[in-house]
Amino acid sequence: MAQRKPRAEMPKQTVEKRVHNFDEVALGFDEELALKEADRCLNCPKPQCIKGCPVEVSIPEFIKLVKEHKYEDAAKKIKEKNALPAVCGRVCPQEEQCQKFCVLGVRGDPVGIGRLERYASDWERLNTKLDTPKIEQTGGKVAVVGSGPSGLTVAADLAKLGHRVTVLESLHTSGGVLMYGIPQFRLPKEIVQAEVEYVRSLGVEFRLDSTVGLLATIQELMNGGYDAVFIGSGAGLPNFLRVPGENLKGIYSANEFLIRTNLMKAYKFPEYDTPIRVGKKVGVIGAGNVAMDSARCALRLGAERVYIIYRRSRDEMPARAEEVENAEEEGIEFMLLTNPIRFIGNDRGFLEKVECIKQRLSEPDESGRRRPEPIEGSNFTTEIDTAVIAIGQSPNPIIQQTTHGLETTRHGTIVVNEETMQTTLPGVYAGGDVVSGAATVISAMGAGKMAAKAIHDYIIAKKNNPT
Ligand code: FAD
């Protein structure tokens, strides 16, 4: 029968302290906590947890190594499958993935797999040096567009298989959303950069400030000597509510708000000369990770009251459970079953209020979530001077518009063969948010893994049968 020792809790900064800084909230296990948690793993003969991991990390094996105090080996075991373990240990929605299948979860708390993954990878980063492995080269050349989790995974896997990989990234830094979206207090940027360095240590070349579709098209890359191209350009185009008043001053897309706060370092003003204006009462529309991050940034930037305004109920909120809990602890207020229908400004064009209508839930829609319906006559207004729209993102269309023959859906995502991630063009593969629409780090990495395998097979077949 499954043992029922309680799960080791994650030490965190106190609420009083953390709402005034951008330092990491979750402090990570020390050795004692890591060993205590690892000890809860039953090392099941037929582990179910691996089924829940899109990149199939050998979970019981790495936890066994932690139990044996072999932390570096544990990190290496994870890295056999996952190039970004310190990132995944921090931001993966484990409760919906590996931990959901943990047998201990039937009667109590599942093993804190993500927390152990974080412990092992942090231990390795802090206590060892990156070594440059010797890899036999195949002569294959691959261009990877975008350096988010999907691009980094493809790049790492193909480099390990002996191909020369060049990552083309439009921003001045690598890491995709991990760098420009997720705030420092959830995912410190030095952690992301350490994992990028690991990918670089495998021989991957990074070319920054290089926007594919503007500098060179996919076709030009294919004609320019690359055997294959992977498109991992993400979903960086914000969606809007399309309600009256959405252009008032004081209303941001979550993309703009988070990029200015994190990547442009508004949170370090005046050290960085790039401030952002945040008022006293902030309404964040949406309830995913992006919304929670925006709300918690607004609080740290000095807002007195921050509301999450969401048209469904708590059960349907897409954000990671842990982050909803953190947001609540910090005093973020949740206005659920509430839909904004109009923003109201003053005569100078600045936002003053939002008009909302209460919702009730009816039958599930195509997403499986219960559909919200307005309750007639339930309109009310709330005073806010800043709004952040966090209701989802779509792919940026540059590549789709400049690549003849690349089939896309009506949502602007790229159509692929789901087993190989090949697009409608030979030698051109795609994965991550640009295919699935905005999703998760680990699903983007899972897609990258599949693509890397298919690209490898494609290049080897091409080299064996040159036409
Ligand atoms: P991205 O990470 O978007 O990377 C794409 C990269 O491609 C970017 O660097 C972009 O600059 C570059 N690019 C785009 N177009 C071009 C071009 N034409 N040429 C060259 N480069 C280009 N997921 C979780 O699992 N857990 C979380 O807690 C979580 N929190 C999130 C919080 C926020 C604020 C956001 C925005 C997302 C969050 N997600 C989270 C989702 C997750 O980050 C994404 O699903 C994931 O990053 C997608 O990876 P990707 O590789 O497809 O794309």
mmCIF file with all atom_site columns, N, CA, C and O in Angstrom, residues 384-402:
data_model
loop_
_atom_site.group_PDB
_atom_site.id
_atom_site.type_symbol
_atom_site.label_atom_id
_atom_site.label_alt_id
_atom_site.label_comp_id
_atom_site.label_asym_id
_atom_site.label_entity_id
_atom_site.label_seq_id
_atom_site.pdbx_PDB_ins_code
_atom_site.Cartn_x
_atom_site.Cartn_y
_atom_site.Cartn_z
_atom_site.occupancy
_atom_site.B_iso_or_equiv
_atom_site.pdbx_formal_charge
_atom_site.auth_seq_id
_atom_site.auth_comp_id
_atom_site.auth_asym_id
_atom_site.auth_atom_id
_atom_site.pdbx_PDB_model_num
ATOM 1  N N  . ILE A 1 384 ? -10.726 51.314 -12.022 1.00 0.00 ? 384 ILE A N  1
ATOM 2  C CA . ILE A 1 384 ? -9.328  50.882 -12.225 1.00 0.00 ? 384 ILE A CA 1
ATOM 3  C C  . ILE A 1 384 ? -8.637  51.965 -13.055 1.00 0.00 ? 384 ILE A C  1
ATOM 4  O O  . ILE A 1 384 ? -9.275  52.619 -13.875 1.00 0.00 ? 384 ILE A O  1
ATOM 5  N N  . ASP A 1 385 ? -7.335  52.153 -12.832 1.00 0.00 ? 385 ASP A N  1
ATOM 6  C CA . ASP A 1 385 ? -6.631  53.124 -13.668 1.00 0.00 ? 385 ASP A CA 1
ATOM 7  C C  . ASP A 1 385 ? -5.602  52.455 -14.577 1.00 0.00 ? 385 ASP A C  1
ATOM 8  O O  . ASP A 1 385 ? -4.951  53.114 -15.383 1.00 0.00 ? 385 ASP A O  1
ATOM 9  N N  . THR A 1 386 ? -5.454  51.141 -14.413 1.00 0.00 ? 386 THR A N  1
ATOM 10 C CA . THR A 1 386 ? -4.560  50.385 -15.308 1.00 0.00 ? 386 THR A CA 1
ATOM 11 C C  . THR A 1 386 ? -5.230  49.046 -15.596 1.00 0.00 ? 386 THR A C  1
ATOM 12 O O  . THR A 1 386 ? -5.824  48.443 -14.690 1.00 0.00 ? 386 THR A O  1
ATOM 13 N N  . ALA A 1 387 ? -5.139  48.608 -16.856 1.00 0.00 ? 387 ALA A N  1
ATOM 14 C CA . ALA A 1 387 ? -5.646  47.270 -17.192 1.00 0.00 ? 387 ALA A CA 1
ATOM 15 C C  . ALA A 1 387 ? -4.576  46.533 -17.982 1.00 0.00 ? 387 ALA A C  1
ATOM 16 O O  . ALA A 1 387 ? -3.821  47.149 -18.753 1.00 0.00 ? 387 ALA A O  1
ATOM 17 N N  . VAL A 1 388 ? -4.498  45.236 -17.753 1.00 0.00 ? 388 VAL A N  1
ATOM 18 C CA . VAL A 1 388 ? -3.566  44.400 -18.514 1.00 0.00 ? 388 VAL A CA 1
ATOM 19 C C  . VAL A 1 388 ? -4.405  43.283 -19.142 1.00 0.00 ? 388 VAL A C  1
ATOM 20 O O  . VAL A 1 388 ? -5.097  42.545 -18.430 1.00 0.00 ? 388 VAL A O  1
ATOM 21 N N  . ILE A 1 389 ? -4.326  43.190 -20.472 1.00 0.00 ? 389 ILE A N  1
ATOM 22 C CA . ILE A 1 389 ? -5.142  42.192 -21.173 1.00 0.00 ? 389 ILE A CA 1
ATOM 23 C C  . ILE A 1 389 ? -4.300  40.930 -21.350 1.00 0.00 ? 389 ILE A C  1
ATOM 24 O O  . ILE A 1 389 ? -3.308  40.930 -22.089 1.00 0.00 ? 389 ILE A O  1
ATOM 25 N N  . ALA A 1 390 ? -4.701  39.880 -20.671 1.00 0.00 ? 390 ALA A N  1
ATOM 26 C CA . ALA A 1 390 ? -3.928  38.625 -20.701 1.00 0.00 ? 390 ALA A CA 1
ATOM 27 C C  . ALA A 1 390 ? -4.864  37.483 -21.075 1.00 0.00 ? 390 ALA A C  1
ATOM 28 O O  . ALA A 1 390 ? -5.097  36.563 -20.287 1.00 0.00 ? 390 ALA A O  1
ATOM 29 N N  . ILE A 1 391 ? -5.407  37.579 -22.299 1.00 0.00 ? 391 ILE A N  1
ATOM 30 C CA . ILE A 1 391 ? -6.399  36.557 -22.697 1.00 0.00 ? 391 ILE A CA 1
ATOM 31 C C  . ILE A 1 391 ? -5.870  35.651 -23.804 1.00 0.00 ? 391 ILE A C  1
ATOM 32 O O  . ILE A 1 391 ? -6.633  35.040 -24.535 1.00 0.00 ? 391 ILE A O  1
ATOM 33 N N  . GLY A 1 392 ? -4.552  35.555 -23.906 1.00 0.00 ? 392 GLY A N  1
ATOM 34 C CA . GLY A 1 392 ? -3.974  34.615 -24.871 1.00 0.00 ? 392 GLY A CA 1
ATOM 35 C C  . GLY A 1 392 ? -3.160  35.309 -25.948 1.00 0.00 ? 392 GLY A C  1
ATOM 36 O O  . GLY A 1 392 ? -3.227  36.524 -26.124 1.00 0.00 ? 392 GLY A O  1
ATOM 37 N N  . GLN A 1 393 ? -2.335  34.516 -26.628 1.00 0.00 ? 393 GLN A N  1
ATOM 38 C CA . GLN A 1 393 ? -1.488  35.021 -27.699 1.00 0.00 ? 393 GLN A CA 1
ATOM 39 C C  . GLN A 1 393 ? -1.634  34.129 -28.930 1.00 0.00 ? 393 GLN A C  1
ATOM 40 O O  . GLN A 1 393 ? -1.966  32.959 -28.808 1.00 0.00 ? 393 GLN A O  1
ATOM 41 N N  . SER A 1 394 ? -1.330  34.715 -30.083 1.00 0.00 ? 394 SER A N  1
ATOM 42 C CA . SER A 1 394 ? -1.327  33.964 -31.343 1.00 0.00 ? 394 SER A CA 1
ATOM 43 C C  . SER A 1 394 ? 0.073   34.044 -31.949 1.00 0.00 ? 394 SER A C  1
ATOM 44 O O  . SER A 1 394 ? 0.860   34.906 -31.554 1.00 0.00 ? 394 SER A O  1
ATOM 45 N N  . PRO A 1 395 ? 0.372   33.183 -32.931 1.00 0.00 ? 395 PRO A N  1
ATOM 46 C CA . PRO A 1 395 ? 1.701   33.268 -33.552 1.00 0.00 ? 395 PRO A CA 1
ATOM 47 C C  . PRO A 1 395 ? 1.894   34.576 -34.295 1.00 0.00 ? 395 PRO A C  1
ATOM 48 O O  . PRO A 1 395 ? 0.963   35.081 -34.913 1.00 0.00 ? 395 PRO A O  1
ATOM 49 N N  . ASN A 1 396 ? 3.132   35.089 -34.231 1.00 0.00 ? 396 ASN A N  1
ATOM 50 C CA . ASN A 1 396 ? 3.494   36.239 -35.055 1.00 0.00 ? 396 ASN A CA 1
ATOM 51 C C  . ASN A 1 396 ? 3.499   35.755 -36.516 1.00 0.00 ? 396 ASN A C  1
ATOM 52 O O  . ASN A 1 396 ? 4.067   34.707 -36.811 1.00 0.00 ? 396 ASN A O  1
ATOM 53 N N  . PRO A 1 397 ? 2.874   36.510 -37.447 1.00 0.00 ? 397 PRO A N  1
ATOM 54 C CA . PRO A 1 397 ? 2.688   35.948 -38.803 1.00 0.00 ? 397 PRO A CA 1
ATOM 55 C C  . PRO A 1 397 ? 3.851   36.108 -39.787 1.00 0.00 ? 397 PRO A C  1
ATOM 56 O O  . PRO A 1 397 ? 3.725   35.668 -40.924 1.00 0.00 ? 397 PRO A O  1
ATOM 57 N N  . ILE A 1 398 ? 4.992   36.694 -39.379 1.00 0.00 ? 398 ILE A N  1
ATOM 58 C CA . ILE A 1 398 ? 6.026   37.020 -40.391 1.00 0.00 ? 398 ILE A CA 1
ATOM 59 C C  . ILE A 1 398 ? 6.450   35.792 -41.204 1.00 0.00 ? 398 ILE A C  1
ATOM 60 O O  . ILE A 1 398 ? 6.493   35.825 -42.429 1.00 0.00 ? 398 ILE A O  1
ATOM 61 N N  . ILE A 1 399 ? 6.742   34.699 -40.505 1.00 0.00 ? 399 ILE A N  1
ATOM 62 C CA . ILE A 1 399 ? 7.270   33.538 -41.230 1.00 0.00 ? 399 ILE A CA 1
ATOM 63 C C  . ILE A 1 399 ? 6.181   32.945 -42.129 1.00 0.00 ? 399 ILE A C  1
ATOM 64 O O  . ILE A 1 399 ? 6.422   32.638 -43.299 1.00 0.00 ? 399 ILE A O  1
ATOM 65 N N  . GLN A 1 400 ? 4.980   32.837 -41.563 1.00 0.00 ? 400 GLN A N  1
ATOM 66 C CA . GLN A 1 400 ? 3.879   32.275 -42.342 1.00 0.00 ? 400 GLN A CA 1
ATOM 67 C C  . GLN A 1 400 ? 3.651   33.096 -43.612 1.00 0.00 ? 400 GLN A C  1
ATOM 68 O O  . GLN A 1 400 ? 3.379   32.543 -44.677 1.00 0.00 ? 400 GLN A O  1
ATOM 69 N N  . GLN A 1 401 ? 3.763   34.426 -43.496 1.00 0.00 ? 401 GLN A N  1
ATOM 70 C CA . GLN A 1 401 ? 3.478   35.287 -44.656 1.00 0.00 ? 401 GLN A CA 1
ATOM 71 C C  . GLN A 1 401 ? 4.597   35.279 -45.697 1.00 0.00 ? 401 GLN A C  1
ATOM 72 O O  . GLN A 1 401 ? 4.373   35.628 -46.848 1.00 0.00 ? 401 GLN A O  1
ATOM 73 N N  . THR A 1 402 ? 5.802   34.889 -45.276 1.00 0.00 ? 402 THR A N  1
ATOM 74 C CA . THR A 1 402 ? 6.916   34.972 -46.226 1.00 0.00 ? 402 THR A CA 1
ATOM 75 C C  . THR A 1 402 ? 7.361   33.590 -46.722 1.00 0.00 ? 402 THR A C  1
ATOM 76 O O  . THR A 1 402 ? 8.371   33.471 -47.395 1.00 0.00 ? 402 THR A O  1
#
